[in-house]
């Protein structure tokens, strides 16, 4: 009895020697289960940052008709409050209005899931924390489907879809409200971010936005990867619209937009864009305003671009430096490159009204874009091939139509520096373009072009079919080939007030009825070598102006020209030397 009373003091070995075998096995199983359960049981915060917040668990229906804005927002709020994690949209159609994405949140839109923007303007609101002034194009608006303000470590990913139902925000009659009740600058973007750091958008389809698809303002460490953007249901349907973004990468994307496919406004710096395909009714790479530095764009296909694939507008106060374009394929484009720095043309004043002031903004008044004359230096274009049309049509798969303006037809590569601005150290190499042709003798006879910059400042055909450069210092042209698909009576190349130019390996077609294959006006220090005429013409070079000097042609084949040189407008006989 005493021994039995003292069993509580037995050692584990004594207990095992006396206990039945079944009891031992059962106790062992219970003990092992308890140990495993203890090891597996989380502490209060051990899974923070790893949790998945399924929006259905927060009341979302995903039926495409019930408004799920509140449910999705509650899931995001819970996720960020817990320190971060993944907010999951499973298969379904989740109808929402404005939603804020917050720090440390990954919004995962699953395959078969659609984040469906509401077609009613009542379900959206302005993001008051995002200003409408203070940087280039901020006046465009601050309404969005998804938005983030001063957030960190935000990821929005697929493989699902974001559908903005943008046609509901398109007015069929100018001046009338669209079906949604929201128009103009109150249309919502797919995604709008402001002063965020660590933003990634990837592996996602973004379709039919009411406005710009992705608009990123003053944000850092931004990565866009493997996105498909189809945005052709409204005016101003940009693909990407970056404003003063820094440390930005864009890769492996397909963008089909109605307006700018990849706009870089303001002070965008340290940017790489690569391995992507773009198509748009307006421009692909469009730059305007700010202090732009260190941009590399490569390995891109630009197809069906009716506007200008590469476009710079350098307003007073802006500067561009260290920018590279390489390995670009152009197919059925207008333009194709337009780089202008200096004041824009004045707005057209009504009849009888005083002349409007010189326009030096982008799309609307921006007083912050005033300042010293613009500067552009160290910019290169290399390995660019393709064809340039003079008869742009309607872009594919668009619900809205638009007609080409006169300046988009019969254009060329343009480098235009006026109004005291600076453009220097510009190089083009390994460029082969076939232009549509159609320029007239009257077009080619234009000499004194308006002293303005800005896109298509001529609002009509340029006087050259291949390249027109004005006011550039330090221009290098290497291995260029310009051809035409139909008759064009304009020179292939015109240099006007250009200083320090080297041309090596230029091959060009020129019509027999053209004034000349090349024209040089009031320019100096131009060295040409290995230049070739591919077709017969009257004159190879027309040298014009009293200040034209130190023009040297050293080698090449000018035998297809009836005359190598003509001197006009006071150009001296010693201004040009031909060594071959």
PDB file of C-alpha atoms in Angstrom, residues 72-369:
ATOM      1  CA  UNK A  72     -11.605  44.236 -50.759  1.00  0.00           C
ATOM      2  CA  UNK A  73     -10.621  47.347 -48.809  1.00  0.00           C
ATOM      3  CA  UNK A  74     -11.187  45.560 -45.477  1.00  0.00           C
ATOM      4  CA  UNK A  75      -8.914  42.725 -46.594  1.00  0.00           C
ATOM      5  CA  UNK A  76      -6.178  45.196 -47.561  1.00  0.00           C
ATOM      6  CA  UNK A  77      -6.561  47.110 -44.298  1.00  0.00           C
ATOM      7  CA  UNK A  78      -6.322  43.931 -42.237  1.00  0.00           C
ATOM      8  CA  UNK A  79      -3.268  42.796 -44.185  1.00  0.00           C
ATOM      9  CA  UNK A  80      -1.315  46.020 -43.713  1.00  0.00           C
ATOM     10  CA  UNK A  81      -2.334  46.283 -40.051  1.00  0.00           C
ATOM     11  CA  UNK A  82      -0.935  42.798 -39.442  1.00  0.00           C
ATOM     12  CA  UNK A  83       2.402  43.840 -40.927  1.00  0.00           C
ATOM     13  CA  UNK A  84       1.789  42.688 -44.485  1.00  0.00           C
ATOM     14  CA  UNK A  85       1.015  39.642 -46.554  1.00  0.00           C
ATOM     15  CA  UNK A  86      -1.063  38.678 -49.576  1.00  0.00           C
ATOM     16  CA  UNK A  87      -4.573  39.824 -50.368  1.00  0.00           C
ATOM     17  CA  UNK A  88      -6.074  37.187 -52.637  1.00  0.00           C
ATOM     18  CA  UNK A  89      -8.708  37.649 -55.303  1.00  0.00           C
ATOM     19  CA  UNK A  90      -9.712  34.103 -56.241  1.00  0.00           C
ATOM     20  CA  UNK A  91     -11.584  33.277 -59.437  1.00  0.00           C
ATOM     21  CA  UNK A  92     -14.567  35.568 -59.955  1.00  0.00           C
ATOM     22  CA  UNK A  93     -15.501  39.056 -61.091  1.00  0.00           C
ATOM     23  CA  UNK A  94     -15.066  41.541 -58.264  1.00  0.00           C
ATOM     24  CA  UNK A  95     -16.875  44.815 -58.996  1.00  0.00           C
ATOM     25  CA  UNK A  96     -15.216  47.729 -57.202  1.00  0.00           C
ATOM     26  CA  UNK A  97     -14.763  51.488 -57.073  1.00  0.00           C
ATOM     27  CA  UNK A  98     -11.774  53.362 -55.625  1.00  0.00           C
ATOM     28  CA  UNK A  99      -9.523  51.173 -53.453  1.00  0.00           C
ATOM     29  CA  UNK A 100      -6.355  52.140 -51.595  1.00  0.00           C
ATOM     30  CA  UNK A 101      -3.444  49.700 -51.661  1.00  0.00           C
ATOM     31  CA  UNK A 102      -1.183  50.069 -48.632  1.00  0.00           C
ATOM     32  CA  UNK A 103       2.318  49.239 -47.429  1.00  0.00           C
ATOM     33  CA  UNK A 104       3.631  45.665 -47.404  1.00  0.00           C
ATOM     34  CA  UNK A 105       0.617  44.367 -49.326  1.00  0.00           C
ATOM     35  CA  UNK A 106       0.756  42.032 -52.299  1.00  0.00           C
ATOM     36  CA  UNK A 107      -2.537  42.161 -54.167  1.00  0.00           C
ATOM     37  CA  UNK A 108      -2.712  38.840 -55.999  1.00  0.00           C
ATOM     38  CA  UNK A 109      -5.320  38.604 -58.745  1.00  0.00           C
ATOM     39  CA  UNK A 110      -5.594  34.922 -59.521  1.00  0.00           C
ATOM     40  CA  UNK A 111      -6.039  33.297 -62.909  1.00  0.00           C
ATOM     41  CA  UNK A 112      -9.748  33.502 -63.629  1.00  0.00           C
ATOM     42  CA  UNK A 113     -10.130  36.580 -61.422  1.00  0.00           C
ATOM     43  CA  UNK A 114     -11.137  40.001 -62.721  1.00  0.00           C
ATOM     44  CA  UNK A 115     -10.930  43.179 -60.705  1.00  0.00           C
ATOM     45  CA  UNK A 116     -13.770  44.971 -62.496  1.00  0.00           C
ATOM     46  CA  UNK A 117     -13.922  48.734 -62.298  1.00  0.00           C
ATOM     47  CA  UNK A 118     -17.416  50.029 -61.703  1.00  0.00           C
ATOM     48  CA  UNK A 119     -19.128  51.741 -64.623  1.00  0.00           C
ATOM     49  CA  UNK A 120     -20.693  54.265 -62.246  1.00  0.00           C
ATOM     50  CA  UNK A 121     -18.778  57.399 -61.365  1.00  0.00           C
ATOM     51  CA  UNK A 122     -20.459  57.427 -57.931  1.00  0.00           C
ATOM     52  CA  UNK A 123     -18.173  54.577 -56.861  1.00  0.00           C
ATOM     53  CA  UNK A 124     -14.988  56.627 -57.282  1.00  0.00           C
ATOM     54  CA  UNK A 125     -13.493  59.588 -55.482  1.00  0.00           C
ATOM     55  CA  UNK A 126     -10.617  62.005 -55.870  1.00  0.00           C
ATOM     56  CA  UNK A 127      -7.453  61.130 -53.971  1.00  0.00           C
ATOM     57  CA  UNK A 128      -7.027  64.439 -52.191  1.00  0.00           C
ATOM     58  CA  UNK A 129      -3.551  63.537 -50.914  1.00  0.00           C
ATOM     59  CA  UNK A 130      -2.275  63.674 -54.512  1.00  0.00           C
ATOM     60  CA  UNK A 131      -1.786  67.303 -55.614  1.00  0.00           C
ATOM     61  CA  UNK A 132      -2.870  68.663 -58.976  1.00  0.00           C
ATOM     62  CA  UNK A 133       0.071  71.071 -59.270  1.00  0.00           C
ATOM     63  CA  UNK A 134       3.802  71.005 -58.579  1.00  0.00           C
ATOM     64  CA  UNK A 135       5.056  68.736 -61.367  1.00  0.00           C
ATOM     65  CA  UNK A 136       4.502  68.144 -65.052  1.00  0.00           C
ATOM     66  CA  UNK A 137       0.997  66.919 -66.049  1.00  0.00           C
ATOM     67  CA  UNK A 138      -0.317  66.646 -62.465  1.00  0.00           C
ATOM     68  CA  UNK A 139      -3.243  68.717 -63.685  1.00  0.00           C
ATOM     69  CA  UNK A 140      -4.457  65.583 -65.474  1.00  0.00           C
ATOM     70  CA  UNK A 141      -6.311  64.431 -62.366  1.00  0.00           C
ATOM     71  CA  UNK A 142      -6.222  62.284 -59.216  1.00  0.00           C
ATOM     72  CA  UNK A 143      -9.054  59.747 -59.568  1.00  0.00           C
ATOM     73  CA  UNK A 144      -8.266  56.045 -59.637  1.00  0.00           C
ATOM     74  CA  UNK A 145      -9.501  52.476 -59.386  1.00  0.00           C
ATOM     75  CA  UNK A 146      -6.439  51.407 -57.380  1.00  0.00           C
ATOM     76  CA  UNK A 147      -4.222  53.979 -55.696  1.00  0.00           C
ATOM     77  CA  UNK A 148      -1.360  54.143 -53.221  1.00  0.00           C
ATOM     78  CA  UNK A 149       0.019  57.194 -51.410  1.00  0.00           C
ATOM     79  CA  UNK A 150       3.438  57.195 -49.725  1.00  0.00           C
ATOM     80  CA  UNK A 151       3.275  53.413 -49.403  1.00  0.00           C
ATOM     81  CA  UNK A 152       6.250  51.055 -49.300  1.00  0.00           C
ATOM     82  CA  UNK A 153       6.718  47.558 -50.663  1.00  0.00           C
ATOM     83  CA  UNK A 154       3.539  47.296 -52.712  1.00  0.00           C
ATOM     84  CA  UNK A 155       3.054  44.525 -55.289  1.00  0.00           C
ATOM     85  CA  UNK A 156       0.128  44.089 -57.650  1.00  0.00           C
ATOM     86  CA  UNK A 157       0.333  40.866 -59.594  1.00  0.00           C
ATOM     87  CA  UNK A 158      -1.606  38.458 -61.781  1.00  0.00           C
ATOM     88  CA  UNK A 159      -2.086  36.323 -63.717  1.00  0.00           C
ATOM     89  CA  UNK A 160      -5.602  37.761 -63.569  1.00  0.00           C
ATOM     90  CA  UNK A 161      -7.092  40.913 -65.113  1.00  0.00           C
ATOM     91  CA  UNK A 162      -7.971  44.472 -64.181  1.00  0.00           C
ATOM     92  CA  UNK A 163     -10.818  45.758 -66.377  1.00  0.00           C
ATOM     93  CA  UNK A 164     -11.648  49.468 -66.096  1.00  0.00           C
ATOM     94  CA  UNK A 165     -14.787  49.431 -68.291  1.00  0.00           C
ATOM     95  CA  UNK A 166     -13.390  52.637 -69.768  1.00  0.00           C
ATOM     96  CA  UNK A 167     -15.900  52.965 -72.563  1.00  0.00           C
ATOM     97  CA  UNK A 168     -18.504  53.867 -69.918  1.00  0.00           C
ATOM     98  CA  UNK A 169     -16.437  57.027 -69.370  1.00  0.00           C
ATOM     99  CA  UNK A 170     -16.354  57.986 -73.045  1.00  0.00           C
ATOM    100  CA  UNK A 171     -18.794  60.625 -74.234  1.00  0.00           C
ATOM    101  CA  UNK A 172     -20.100  60.016 -77.757  1.00  0.00           C
ATOM    102  CA  UNK A 173     -20.962  63.733 -78.005  1.00  0.00           C
ATOM    103  CA  UNK A 174     -18.436  66.392 -77.029  1.00  0.00           C
ATOM    104  CA  UNK A 175     -19.654  68.407 -74.030  1.00  0.00           C
ATOM    105  CA  UNK A 176     -22.030  65.734 -72.736  1.00  0.00           C
ATOM    106  CA  UNK A 177     -21.377  63.512 -69.731  1.00  0.00           C
ATOM    107  CA  UNK A 178     -20.593  59.882 -70.558  1.00  0.00           C
ATOM    108  CA  UNK A 179     -22.746  57.018 -69.197  1.00  0.00           C
ATOM    109  CA  UNK A 180     -20.651  56.794 -66.026  1.00  0.00           C
ATOM    110  CA  UNK A 181     -21.263  60.449 -65.159  1.00  0.00           C
ATOM    111  CA  UNK A 182     -17.498  61.081 -64.936  1.00  0.00           C
ATOM    112  CA  UNK A 183     -15.449  62.576 -67.721  1.00  0.00           C
ATOM    113  CA  UNK A 184     -12.396  64.723 -68.383  1.00  0.00           C
ATOM    114  CA  UNK A 185      -9.776  64.722 -65.632  1.00  0.00           C
ATOM    115  CA  UNK A 186     -12.102  62.900 -63.221  1.00  0.00           C
ATOM    116  CA  UNK A 187     -11.815  59.643 -65.092  1.00  0.00           C
ATOM    117  CA  UNK A 188     -10.170  56.913 -62.974  1.00  0.00           C
ATOM    118  CA  UNK A 189      -6.812  55.376 -63.813  1.00  0.00           C
ATOM    119  CA  UNK A 190      -6.258  51.636 -63.408  1.00  0.00           C
ATOM    120  CA  UNK A 191      -3.451  52.380 -60.954  1.00  0.00           C
ATOM    121  CA  UNK A 192      -2.303  55.705 -59.510  1.00  0.00           C
ATOM    122  CA  UNK A 193       0.633  55.947 -57.098  1.00  0.00           C
ATOM    123  CA  UNK A 194       2.194  58.967 -55.414  1.00  0.00           C
ATOM    124  CA  UNK A 195       5.544  59.090 -53.617  1.00  0.00           C
ATOM    125  CA  UNK A 196       5.740  55.341 -53.127  1.00  0.00           C
ATOM    126  CA  UNK A 197       8.904  53.310 -52.727  1.00  0.00           C
ATOM    127  CA  UNK A 198       9.260  49.696 -53.754  1.00  0.00           C
ATOM    128  CA  UNK A 199       6.395  49.295 -56.252  1.00  0.00           C
ATOM    129  CA  UNK A 200       6.102  46.189 -58.429  1.00  0.00           C
ATOM    130  CA  UNK A 201       3.372  45.445 -60.972  1.00  0.00           C
ATOM    131  CA  UNK A 202       3.797  42.162 -62.824  1.00  0.00           C
ATOM    132  CA  UNK A 203       2.266  39.311 -64.776  1.00  0.00           C
ATOM    133  CA  UNK A 204      -1.069  41.040 -65.204  1.00  0.00           C
ATOM    134  CA  UNK A 205      -3.563  42.056 -67.901  1.00  0.00           C
ATOM    135  CA  UNK A 206      -4.844  45.638 -67.706  1.00  0.00           C
ATOM    136  CA  UNK A 207      -7.608  46.433 -70.186  1.00  0.00           C
ATOM    137  CA  UNK A 208     -10.058  49.203 -71.102  1.00  0.00           C
ATOM    138  CA  UNK A 209      -9.104  51.902 -68.651  1.00  0.00           C
ATOM    139  CA  UNK A 210     -11.070  55.143 -68.547  1.00  0.00           C
ATOM    140  CA  UNK A 211      -7.827  57.168 -68.606  1.00  0.00           C
ATOM    141  CA  UNK A 212      -4.126  56.257 -68.238  1.00  0.00           C
ATOM    142  CA  UNK A 213      -3.619  52.633 -67.308  1.00  0.00           C
ATOM    143  CA  UNK A 214      -0.643  52.991 -64.936  1.00  0.00           C
ATOM    144  CA  UNK A 215       0.275  56.453 -63.631  1.00  0.00           C
ATOM    145  CA  UNK A 216       3.252  56.657 -61.264  1.00  0.00           C
ATOM    146  CA  UNK A 217       4.143  59.991 -59.636  1.00  0.00           C
ATOM    147  CA  UNK A 218       7.399  60.810 -57.832  1.00  0.00           C
ATOM    148  CA  UNK A 219       8.011  57.202 -56.817  1.00  0.00           C
ATOM    149  CA  UNK A 220      11.240  55.218 -56.416  1.00  0.00           C
ATOM    150  CA  UNK A 221      12.293  51.648 -57.110  1.00  0.00           C
ATOM    151  CA  UNK A 222       9.464  50.957 -59.528  1.00  0.00           C
ATOM    152  CA  UNK A 223       9.316  47.735 -61.541  1.00  0.00           C
ATOM    153  CA  UNK A 224       6.886  46.898 -64.337  1.00  0.00           C
ATOM    154  CA  UNK A 225       7.276  43.389 -65.707  1.00  0.00           C
ATOM    155  CA  UNK A 226       5.350  41.036 -68.006  1.00  0.00           C
ATOM    156  CA  UNK A 227       2.288  43.258 -68.359  1.00  0.00           C
ATOM    157  CA  UNK A 228      -0.285  43.308 -71.145  1.00  0.00           C
ATOM    158  CA  UNK A 229      -2.001  46.685 -71.454  1.00  0.00           C
ATOM    159  CA  UNK A 230      -4.808  47.148 -73.972  1.00  0.00           C
ATOM    160  CA  UNK A 231      -6.195  50.654 -73.644  1.00  0.00           C
ATOM    161  CA  UNK A 232      -8.151  51.852 -76.688  1.00  0.00           C
ATOM    162  CA  UNK A 233     -11.614  52.846 -75.530  1.00  0.00           C
ATOM    163  CA  UNK A 234     -11.232  56.544 -74.755  1.00  0.00           C
ATOM    164  CA  UNK A 235      -9.171  59.647 -75.423  1.00  0.00           C
ATOM    165  CA  UNK A 236      -5.901  60.075 -73.492  1.00  0.00           C
ATOM    166  CA  UNK A 237      -5.701  56.306 -73.065  1.00  0.00           C
ATOM    167  CA  UNK A 238      -2.022  56.138 -72.081  1.00  0.00           C
ATOM    168  CA  UNK A 239      -0.326  52.883 -71.230  1.00  0.00           C
ATOM    169  CA  UNK A 240       2.402  53.906 -68.779  1.00  0.00           C
ATOM    170  CA  UNK A 241       2.590  57.511 -67.578  1.00  0.00           C
ATOM    171  CA  UNK A 242       5.586  58.112 -65.311  1.00  0.00           C
ATOM    172  CA  UNK A 243       6.139  61.473 -63.624  1.00  0.00           C
ATOM    173  CA  UNK A 244       9.515  62.082 -61.945  1.00  0.00           C
ATOM    174  CA  UNK A 245      10.029  58.364 -61.296  1.00  0.00           C
ATOM    175  CA  UNK A 246      13.477  57.229 -60.186  1.00  0.00           C
ATOM    176  CA  UNK A 247      15.131  53.808 -60.412  1.00  0.00           C
ATOM    177  CA  UNK A 248      12.480  52.590 -62.816  1.00  0.00           C
ATOM    178  CA  UNK A 249      12.492  49.382 -64.873  1.00  0.00           C
ATOM    179  CA  UNK A 250      10.048  48.268 -67.546  1.00  0.00           C
ATOM    180  CA  UNK A 251      10.551  44.861 -69.156  1.00  0.00           C
ATOM    181  CA  UNK A 252       8.728  42.164 -71.114  1.00  0.00           C
ATOM    182  CA  UNK A 253       5.577  44.218 -71.629  1.00  0.00           C
ATOM    183  CA  UNK A 254       3.049  44.519 -74.462  1.00  0.00           C
ATOM    184  CA  UNK A 255       1.283  47.884 -74.616  1.00  0.00           C
ATOM    185  CA  UNK A 256      -1.481  48.754 -77.090  1.00  0.00           C
ATOM    186  CA  UNK A 257      -2.774  52.205 -76.239  1.00  0.00           C
ATOM    187  CA  UNK A 258      -4.724  55.050 -77.775  1.00  0.00           C
ATOM    188  CA  UNK A 259      -2.409  57.770 -76.432  1.00  0.00           C
ATOM    189  CA  UNK A 260       1.192  57.777 -75.162  1.00  0.00           C
ATOM    190  CA  UNK A 261       2.334  54.206 -74.640  1.00  0.00           C
ATOM    191  CA  UNK A 262       5.203  55.001 -72.269  1.00  0.00           C
ATOM    192  CA  UNK A 263       5.326  58.665 -71.284  1.00  0.00           C
ATOM    193  CA  UNK A 264       8.176  59.901 -69.114  1.00  0.00           C
ATOM    194  CA  UNK A 265       7.378  63.382 -67.850  1.00  0.00           C
ATOM    195  CA  UNK A 266       9.102  65.446 -65.207  1.00  0.00           C
ATOM    196  CA  UNK A 267      12.431  64.404 -63.687  1.00  0.00           C
ATOM    197  CA  UNK A 268      12.586  60.715 -64.573  1.00  0.00           C
ATOM    198  CA  UNK A 269      16.050  59.392 -63.720  1.00  0.00           C
ATOM    199  CA  UNK A 270      17.904  56.066 -63.777  1.00  0.00           C
ATOM    200  CA  UNK A 271      15.465  54.301 -66.088  1.00  0.00           C
ATOM    201  CA  UNK A 272      15.728  51.116 -68.165  1.00  0.00           C
ATOM    202  CA  UNK A 273      13.057  49.945 -70.610  1.00  0.00           C
ATOM    203  CA  UNK A 274      13.648  46.743 -72.549  1.00  0.00           C
ATOM    204  CA  UNK A 275      12.251  43.688 -74.327  1.00  0.00           C
ATOM    205  CA  UNK A 276       8.821  45.162 -74.965  1.00  0.00           C
ATOM    206  CA  UNK A 277       6.356  45.830 -77.779  1.00  0.00           C
ATOM    207  CA  UNK A 278       4.365  49.050 -78.139  1.00  0.00           C
ATOM    208  CA  UNK A 279       1.603  50.347 -80.401  1.00  0.00           C
ATOM    209  CA  UNK A 280      -0.273  53.633 -80.095  1.00  0.00           C
ATOM    210  CA  UNK A 281      -2.149  56.376 -81.906  1.00  0.00           C
ATOM    211  CA  UNK A 282       0.207  59.006 -80.486  1.00  0.00           C
ATOM    212  CA  UNK A 283       3.730  58.455 -79.107  1.00  0.00           C
ATOM    213  CA  UNK A 284       5.585  55.625 -77.431  1.00  0.00           C
ATOM    214  CA  UNK A 285       8.507  57.207 -75.576  1.00  0.00           C
ATOM    215  CA  UNK A 286       7.437  60.769 -74.870  1.00  0.00           C
ATOM    216  CA  UNK A 287       9.530  63.074 -72.705  1.00  0.00           C
ATOM    217  CA  UNK A 288       8.564  66.479 -71.383  1.00  0.00           C
ATOM    218  CA  UNK A 289       9.790  68.802 -68.647  1.00  0.00           C
ATOM    219  CA  UNK A 290      11.992  68.220 -65.614  1.00  0.00           C
ATOM    220  CA  UNK A 291      15.603  67.112 -65.176  1.00  0.00           C
ATOM    221  CA  UNK A 292      15.919  63.813 -67.031  1.00  0.00           C
ATOM    222  CA  UNK A 293      19.078  61.728 -66.525  1.00  0.00           C
ATOM    223  CA  UNK A 294      20.388  58.263 -67.299  1.00  0.00           C
ATOM    224  CA  UNK A 295      17.781  56.559 -69.460  1.00  0.00           C
ATOM    225  CA  UNK A 296      18.469  53.388 -71.503  1.00  0.00           C
ATOM    226  CA  UNK A 297      15.813  51.997 -73.860  1.00  0.00           C
ATOM    227  CA  UNK A 298      16.572  48.860 -75.871  1.00  0.00           C
ATOM    228  CA  UNK A 299      15.239  45.773 -77.642  1.00  0.00           C
ATOM    229  CA  UNK A 300      11.779  47.090 -78.400  1.00  0.00           C
ATOM    230  CA  UNK A 301       9.344  46.705 -81.297  1.00  0.00           C
ATOM    231  CA  UNK A 302       7.254  49.769 -82.117  1.00  0.00           C
ATOM    232  CA  UNK A 303       4.484  48.812 -84.478  1.00  0.00           C
ATOM    233  CA  UNK A 304       1.595  50.883 -85.799  1.00  0.00           C
ATOM    234  CA  UNK A 305       2.573  54.104 -84.058  1.00  0.00           C
ATOM    235  CA  UNK A 306       0.727  57.069 -85.547  1.00  0.00           C
ATOM    236  CA  UNK A 307       2.088  60.190 -83.928  1.00  0.00           C
ATOM    237  CA  UNK A 308       5.797  59.752 -83.282  1.00  0.00           C
ATOM    238  CA  UNK A 309       7.545  56.750 -81.699  1.00  0.00           C
ATOM    239  CA  UNK A 310      10.210  58.845 -79.899  1.00  0.00           C
ATOM    240  CA  UNK A 311       9.381  62.410 -78.925  1.00  0.00           C
ATOM    241  CA  UNK A 312      11.106  65.018 -76.739  1.00  0.00           C
ATOM    242  CA  UNK A 313       9.723  68.403 -75.802  1.00  0.00           C
ATOM    243  CA  UNK A 314      12.288  70.505 -73.961  1.00  0.00           C
ATOM    244  CA  UNK A 315      10.534  73.479 -72.410  1.00  0.00           C
ATOM    245  CA  UNK A 316      12.400  76.305 -70.689  1.00  0.00           C
ATOM    246  CA  UNK A 317      13.690  74.994 -67.368  1.00  0.00           C
ATOM    247  CA  UNK A 318      14.062  71.386 -68.506  1.00  0.00           C
ATOM    248  CA  UNK A 319      17.184  69.349 -69.243  1.00  0.00           C
ATOM    249  CA  UNK A 320      17.986  65.924 -70.687  1.00  0.00           C
ATOM    250  CA  UNK A 321      21.301  64.111 -70.366  1.00  0.00           C
ATOM    251  CA  UNK A 322      22.729  60.627 -70.942  1.00  0.00           C
ATOM    252  CA  UNK A 323      19.937  58.951 -72.889  1.00  0.00           C
ATOM    253  CA  UNK A 324      20.301  55.919 -75.147  1.00  0.00           C
ATOM    254  CA  UNK A 325      17.953  54.219 -77.638  1.00  0.00           C
ATOM    255  CA  UNK A 326      19.222  50.994 -79.198  1.00  0.00           C
ATOM    256  CA  UNK A 327      17.959  47.971 -81.101  1.00  0.00           C
ATOM    257  CA  UNK A 328      14.569  49.376 -82.026  1.00  0.00           C
ATOM    258  CA  UNK A 329      12.340  47.995 -84.788  1.00  0.00           C
ATOM    259  CA  UNK A 330       9.836  50.412 -86.346  1.00  0.00           C
ATOM    260  CA  UNK A 331       6.959  49.015 -88.394  1.00  0.00           C
ATOM    261  CA  UNK A 332       4.272  51.261 -89.887  1.00  0.00           C
ATOM    262  CA  UNK A 333       5.009  54.420 -87.929  1.00  0.00           C
ATOM    263  CA  UNK A 334       4.930  58.146 -88.536  1.00  0.00           C
ATOM    264  CA  UNK A 335       7.605  60.493 -87.277  1.00  0.00           C
ATOM    265  CA  UNK A 336       9.792  58.630 -86.446  1.00  0.00           C
ATOM    266  CA  UNK A 337      11.989  60.674 -84.029  1.00  0.00           C
ATOM    267  CA  UNK A 338      11.265  64.224 -82.928  1.00  0.00           C
ATOM    268  CA  UNK A 339      13.590  65.997 -80.501  1.00  0.00           C
ATOM    269  CA  UNK A 340      12.814  69.656 -79.879  1.00  0.00           C
ATOM    270  CA  UNK A 341      14.099  72.068 -77.233  1.00  0.00           C
ATOM    271  CA  UNK A 342      13.025  75.674 -76.886  1.00  0.00           C
ATOM    272  CA  UNK A 343       9.772  77.627 -76.699  1.00  0.00           C
ATOM    273  CA  UNK A 344       6.646  76.192 -78.254  1.00  0.00           C
ATOM    274  CA  UNK A 345       4.536  77.884 -80.882  1.00  0.00           C
ATOM    275  CA  UNK A 346       1.984  80.438 -79.653  1.00  0.00           C
ATOM    276  CA  UNK A 347      -1.580  79.314 -79.240  1.00  0.00           C
ATOM    277  CA  UNK A 348      -3.905  80.330 -82.004  1.00  0.00           C
ATOM    278  CA  UNK A 349      -5.811  83.470 -80.976  1.00  0.00           C
ATOM    279  CA  UNK A 350      -9.382  84.136 -82.148  1.00  0.00           C
ATOM    280  CA  UNK A 351      -9.761  86.531 -85.054  1.00  0.00           C
ATOM    281  CA  UNK A 352      -9.195  90.112 -83.916  1.00  0.00           C
ATOM    282  CA  UNK A 353      -7.674  89.087 -80.568  1.00  0.00           C
ATOM    283  CA  UNK A 354      -4.086  89.984 -79.592  1.00  0.00           C
ATOM    284  CA  UNK A 355      -1.449  87.309 -80.241  1.00  0.00           C
ATOM    285  CA  UNK A 356      -1.273  84.584 -77.606  1.00  0.00           C
ATOM    286  CA  UNK A 357       1.959  84.227 -75.605  1.00  0.00           C
ATOM    287  CA  UNK A 358       4.553  81.664 -76.642  1.00  0.00           C
ATOM    288  CA  UNK A 359       3.487  78.282 -75.377  1.00  0.00           C
ATOM    289  CA  UNK A 360       6.128  76.570 -73.265  1.00  0.00           C
ATOM    290  CA  UNK A 361       4.066  73.906 -71.532  1.00  0.00           C
ATOM    291  CA  UNK A 362       3.101  70.361 -72.359  1.00  0.00           C
ATOM    292  CA  UNK A 363      -0.668  70.009 -72.591  1.00  0.00           C
ATOM    293  CA  UNK A 364      -1.989  72.784 -70.365  1.00  0.00           C
ATOM    294  CA  UNK A 365      -0.660  75.712 -68.312  1.00  0.00           C
ATOM    295  CA  UNK A 366       2.198  74.721 -65.995  1.00  0.00           C
ATOM    296  CA  UNK A 367       3.868  77.800 -64.489  1.00  0.00           C
ATOM    297  CA  UNK A 368       6.427  75.590 -62.776  1.00  0.00           C
ATOM    298  CA  UNK A 369       7.912  74.745 -66.183  1.00  0.00           C
TER     299      UNK A 369
END
